Amino acid sequence: MATWQYYHNSSTTNDALKVLKNTSESVKIISGGTDLLLDIQQGRHEEVHTLVDVNTVPTMHVLEILDGYLHIGAANLHRVIAQSPLVKEHAAALATASGLIGGPQVRNIGTIGGNVAHALPAADGTIALLCLNAQADIASSNGFRQVPMAELFLGPGKSALKPKEEILTGFDIALRKKGEGSAFNRTMRPQGVAIAILNLAVWISMRADVIADIRIAAGPTGPVPRRLTAAENALRGKTITDKTIAGAYEAATGEVQLRTSRHRATQAYRQDVLGNLLEKTIREAAVNAGVKL
Amino acid sequence: MKFTVNEKEYTMEPQPGEMLSTLLRERLGLTGTKIGCNEAECGVCTVIVDGDPIVSCTYPSARIDGKEVLTIEGLADWYARHSDKPIAGKLHPLQEAFISHGAVQCGFCIPGQIMTAHALLNEHSEVTSDSIRYAHKDTLCRCAGYPTIEGAILSAAKSLKTGKPVEPPHCQSSGKPLHSVGTLQVRPDAVAKVNGSAIFTDDLQFEGMLHARVKRCLIPHGFLRKLDVEAARALPGVKAVLTAADIPGRQNHGLFTLDWPALVGINERVRYVGDAVAIVAAETRDIASEALKLIKAEYEELEVVDNPIRALEKDAPQLHEKGNTLKHIKVRKGDVEKGFAASEVLVEHTFHTPTTEHAFLEPECSIAVPLANGRMEVYVGSQIPYSDREQTAAALGLEPEQVRVVGQLMGGGFGGKEDIAGQIHAALLAQAAGKPVKLLFDRHESLLVHPKRHATQITVKVGAMKDGTLKAVQTLLYGDTGAYASLGEKVMARATTHSSGPYEIEHVKADCYAMYTNNPPAGAFRGFGALQGQFAIESMMDILAEKLGMDPVALRRKNALKVGGVTNTGQVLEDSVGLRECIDKVDAEMRRLGGKNPFKAAAVKEKPDCRRAWGFAAAYKNTGLGGGAPDKAGAEVELRLDGSYQVRTASAELGQGLVTVLRLIAAEELQADVNKVDVLVMDTDLTPDGGPTTASRQSYVTGNAALYAARKLRETIAAAMAKEWKCKPEEILLKDDNVSFASNRMPLSQVAELLKAQGADTMAFFEYNAPETKPLGEGGNMHFAYSFAAQAAEVEVNIRTGEVKTLRIVAANDVGKALNPLGLQGQVEGGIIMGMGHALTEEYIVEKGIPFTDHLARYRVPNFTQVPEIISQVVEHPTGGGPYGAKGVGEIVSIATIPAIINAVYNASGTRVDRLPVDQEKVRASFSGGQAV
């Protein structure tokens, strides 16, 4: 059987929604498709009759400041995001993460919307958006709704989007204010699957040398992408020192259950990597926020 | 939808499930875009859509509506349109630079490399090494000519910017270049490989061609009890479904041991997941795939023997009639017990090497074409065309002469294209259906089915004197040859004979058990056992040096084999032992770069988390089959009526550069312009048997065949012209296009006619028999030549994560004579980078007989960003029998890289890696004491 029978290039989100709703056979939204198509071909995803492409929807390629937020249309390519001066300025963690996904040719196909909608617990783009407290924009026949990133995931590979009714159209990120910054890092294994052993993103707001606010996201740290709130709490109001970072690490290891995954990493090593990434990324976020360390 | 490809407009509708690569290759016939993995991993299929490079294998064709696509076939024209001074037919500077720099080897990845580079240069006029590596990260080259590719791109960028011609490469010729041998010459197939016109097997089309798929058992061990193919036969579009009962001839195939059934029959044993139980030919690949799903097979599953040590146990299930032991191989010299008793220091350690995968970028493809006269043609990229002919004919119940193997360009082989893959299946189906049949493996099938590198367990015990003199070495090896013998016996024999390293040692005892298991078969793979054995002994040499408090280079130098020395098999080395020169050259360069104590871990400025150190290793590797096997090759050289020459032999060109070597040798002997010599290889109807392309033997054995054939032709020409001009044959001078004596001069085209008129033969044939060798255990010459090498590796270890990066490799290889320096450069770079892969990234994982590594995404071959700086020196200690003194170089290079890196990792981190590849968790643990931070 062919990977799909019918391919629809949508002209608008409404057009895409209509085809989603009106197709009686199995139907699925496709963005870059670099995960989805391989999942279907390799038997990890059931066969799909109709693919509804949203790359052709102009509004989903918007990348600009709208109403005081950085709006990133879901069909923006990883390469576009990684190179965007706006993203580098307001969402450094996302620019870095987008530049690390796949390889150059895949970054010219894969999109941020696809990365998020695939709902993997360690998707680089998702983890970055999570620390940036992005709002996800969702279109349906009832109009638009916004959902905080954290509420978008139900389980590994399962998003909260209603498959026949909703489309992820974009993300909104608060503009960077003075003293704010973000960073992203990951550690890979040179053998086997090219999924990060651990990735971690930090958004930070510094008042002089004190952490006024901080958000930390890391994956895979559970069935869904998640924030390390205990670590955040441990750092809020503190200065960045080896000791406060060690405290945050202790809090983080208390709140997440890191797992051993076959041919990728043991739990002990993951825990070790978490400490390293936490320290490195907090410091880089602070530097991005304009603090001299 | 409407779109343009290479500026040509098209209007066509997308087909269900169609990717852009399929549209380009199958509907537009643009086969320059290759498919390496079909899973967005390898970058081979890169084309440019609206200016951006994308992987066309994972890009629905339906997306190109309104877009502009540029493929390799359109690049030269693109350049002409965008150039100030367009010259018709001129190549893009990238294409020119890839040719002149020697960046083209097997050529399969080259369209992807060039298109990726084009996108980069089109966007940025300034490129750097870093920006090239970033852009090419996922454009893999398994020949691993990355450094040369990078040099070619930099040169092309410069040419584009300045408008000046592409600068030539910085590649050294031989120390003593001759007329053509030892000079820099580009490959004869290079232009076709850079402009997309090079045809590989999957690019061929035949009228009415069917597509085959293979039903594999997918269980590691059991009996096939029931098989129902009726539903598959009934599926519309299916033209043939065959089972074991339908094989007209011999059921089993194999290179030496006929133990591998082409199809497993009812109540017969399946021994690994790749065993075939039925084969299907249908009008399309999709129909053939559907038919596979309709075939019902039932098995009685049996205990899985998943490692060689279990296989040797008495109560283990016996996988073959003769048992589980393919071969117990022994090396004996002196008396190791006496040697150990006399030793002042003893060290012992056990090492493990994993199964590894060739990952040639071109998956296996065979096309069988039945002819009206009852003959069968098989189009295939194969390392042993005459063996394919014999094995295919036997299965079909035909005489070998009734089968013609027409070898095609190969997208890499590395030993992995020596065994039968789809040749027999395609031919059986073609015979049954009476139509051409193509059997293309996808990457998944390629990973599951073809023989891999043997996983080994090697225990080494070394006894030495305090001054470093090696007294005794004892090794015990277990090799996992998997379900079928393939070349397992030979591979493990090489592992055993090379297991005490390139050293002269009084007492040696080595025992190896090459065992059948239910894992995928293991066979030939560059390094051929010598790689595994020397990883162990070269690690031991550093362990010993530390225990002795001795410099590891000094320890090696002290024991290194030299002319007159006796190997562990009792061979007295008569000439061509450049080991000490290799060691000295690498040692000097390493210390120039790394200071007086390069083996001490050093902190890194600006990188507080990192430590650096160097490691050292030496190696040797046989040239030729050896061990008493007759080693011969035939070659013909013909003077054609147009005044050009042709060399013909069935030896294989898999990217390594044999055609260039043969062309240089013939041009040398005939004092001809190299461009007037072409080489035809791999056709069993048109070219004489050159023997297998294995054991680093082709430059030596087929090289000699071509040399003597050319010499014979020169003598014929001289004799004929002497008669014509009434002089002595030795007074006849051949030079470029002419033959002359005194003031007489005749162009070669006329000479050819004159020969014909005289009734003389314009073609000379020579069958070269390499010097006789002795079987293992009989002493004497086990091999007729050995290559030697030394390498030093500098690594950087991150103490917080355990991550390892190879920074620099210093290498010296004694190749006897550098016949083809550009090709040699490719072998050195590629060998080092493949060795680095084995040290750091590559592992084919099998769990209880089931491969975990079933997609390319799970097998990491080195990419552009991991490539170290390579500082290579060529050492030329000529060997008496080799053409101009040359010996093999295809395998030696990778062998020393692995222990050099592993020893460097130890020096930087204190972690002795005794199980390849390096596990960064283990390295990290040595810094943290196993504790989290």
PDB file of N, CA, C and O in Angstrom, chain B residues 23 51 231 274 289 354 368 433 599 603 623 707 775 789 812 888 905:
ATOM      1  N   LEU B  23       9.345  10.634  -8.078  1.00  0.00           N
ATOM      2  CA  LEU B  23       8.914  11.363  -9.274  1.00  0.00           C
ATOM      3  C   LEU B  23      10.115  11.668 -10.163  1.00  0.00           C
ATOM      4  O   LEU B  23      10.092  11.446 -11.378  1.00  0.00           O
ATOM      5  N   GLY B  51      15.547  26.906  -3.889  1.00  0.00           N
ATOM      6  CA  GLY B  51      16.795  27.394  -3.289  1.00  0.00           C
ATOM      7  C   GLY B  51      17.270  26.658  -2.061  1.00  0.00           C
ATOM      8  O   GLY B  51      18.407  26.834  -1.634  1.00  0.00           O
ATOM      9  N   ALA B 231      -2.554 -17.444  -1.856  1.00  0.00           N
ATOM     10  CA  ALA B 231      -3.200 -16.128  -1.891  1.00  0.00           C
ATOM     11  C   ALA B 231      -2.298 -15.111  -2.585  1.00  0.00           C
ATOM     12  O   ALA B 231      -2.773 -14.246  -3.338  1.00  0.00           O
ATOM     13  N   GLY B 274      16.978 -13.163   8.496  1.00  0.00           N
ATOM     14  CA  GLY B 274      16.993 -12.842   7.066  1.00  0.00           C
ATOM     15  C   GLY B 274      16.759 -14.027   6.159  1.00  0.00           C
ATOM     16  O   GLY B 274      16.743 -13.863   4.931  1.00  0.00           O
ATOM     17  N   SER B 289       5.015  -6.175  -2.499  1.00  0.00           N
ATOM     18  CA  SER B 289       4.977  -6.021  -1.041  1.00  0.00           C
ATOM     19  C   SER B 289       3.654  -6.508  -0.468  1.00  0.00           C
ATOM     20  O   SER B 289       3.621  -7.137   0.590  1.00  0.00           O
ATOM     21  N   PRO B 354      32.156  -5.366  18.682  1.00  0.00           N
ATOM     22  CA  PRO B 354      30.769  -5.638  18.292  1.00  0.00           C
ATOM     23  C   PRO B 354      30.650  -6.023  16.823  1.00  0.00           C
ATOM     24  O   PRO B 354      31.589  -5.862  16.042  1.00  0.00           O
ATOM     25  N   ALA B 368      17.868  -9.346 -13.038  1.00  0.00           N
ATOM     26  CA  ALA B 368      18.113 -10.517 -13.877  1.00  0.00           C
ATOM     27  C   ALA B 368      17.290 -10.383 -15.148  1.00  0.00           C
ATOM     28  O   ALA B 368      16.097 -10.056 -15.087  1.00  0.00           O
ATOM     29  N   ALA B 433       9.367 -16.250 -14.621  1.00  0.00           N
ATOM     30  CA  ALA B 433       8.405 -15.322 -15.227  1.00  0.00           C
ATOM     31  C   ALA B 433       8.725 -15.025 -16.686  1.00  0.00           C
ATOM     32  O   ALA B 433       7.884 -14.499 -17.412  1.00  0.00           O
ATOM     33  N   PHE B 599      51.290  11.677  25.833  1.00  0.00           N
ATOM     34  CA  PHE B 599      50.378  10.678  26.412  1.00  0.00           C
ATOM     35  C   PHE B 599      49.824  11.108  27.771  1.00  0.00           C
ATOM     36  O   PHE B 599      49.034  10.401  28.372  1.00  0.00           O
ATOM     37  N   ALA B 603      45.020  19.716  30.374  1.00  0.00           N
ATOM     38  CA  ALA B 603      43.831  20.563  30.464  1.00  0.00           C
ATOM     39  C   ALA B 603      43.725  21.380  29.183  1.00  0.00           C
ATOM     40  O   ALA B 603      44.698  21.528  28.449  1.00  0.00           O
ATOM     41  N   THR B 623      48.490  -8.723   2.272  1.00  0.00           N
ATOM     42  CA  THR B 623      48.002  -8.454   0.920  1.00  0.00           C
ATOM     43  C   THR B 623      47.761  -9.814   0.279  1.00  0.00           C
ATOM     44  O   THR B 623      48.648 -10.665   0.296  1.00  0.00           O
ATOM     45  N   LEU B 707      49.825  -5.399 -15.837  1.00  0.00           N
ATOM     46  CA  LEU B 707      51.205  -5.017 -16.156  1.00  0.00           C
ATOM     47  C   LEU B 707      51.815  -5.985 -17.172  1.00  0.00           C
ATOM     48  O   LEU B 707      52.357  -5.572 -18.202  1.00  0.00           O
ATOM     49  N   PRO B 775      49.720 -23.047   3.640  1.00  0.00           N
ATOM     50  CA  PRO B 775      48.608 -23.057   4.598  1.00  0.00           C
ATOM     51  C   PRO B 775      49.108 -22.790   6.019  1.00  0.00           C
ATOM     52  O   PRO B 775      50.261 -23.106   6.339  1.00  0.00           O
ATOM     53  N   ALA B 789      51.571  -0.089   9.210  1.00  0.00           N
ATOM     54  CA  ALA B 789      51.084   1.258   9.528  1.00  0.00           C
ATOM     55  C   ALA B 789      51.367   1.615  10.973  1.00  0.00           C
ATOM     56  O   ALA B 789      51.487   0.734  11.830  1.00  0.00           O
ATOM     57  N   ALA B 812      50.966   7.002   9.172  1.00  0.00           N
ATOM     58  CA  ALA B 812      51.941   6.637   8.143  1.00  0.00           C
ATOM     59  C   ALA B 812      51.629   5.220   7.712  1.00  0.00           C
ATOM     60  O   ALA B 812      51.421   4.342   8.554  1.00  0.00           O
ATOM     61  N   GLY B 888      48.997  -3.926  -0.900  1.00  0.00           N
ATOM     62  CA  GLY B 888      47.626  -3.470  -0.649  1.00  0.00           C
ATOM     63  C   GLY B 888      47.524  -2.329   0.338  1.00  0.00           C
ATOM     64  O   GLY B 888      48.355  -2.193   1.232  1.00  0.00           O
ATOM     65  N   VAL B 905      42.036   7.660  24.592  1.00  0.00           N
ATOM     66  CA  VAL B 905      40.942   7.837  25.561  1.00  0.00           C
ATOM     67  C   VAL B 905      41.429   7.419  26.952  1.00  0.00           C
ATOM     68  O   VAL B 905      41.163   8.083  27.956  1.00  0.00           O
TER      69      VAL B 905
END
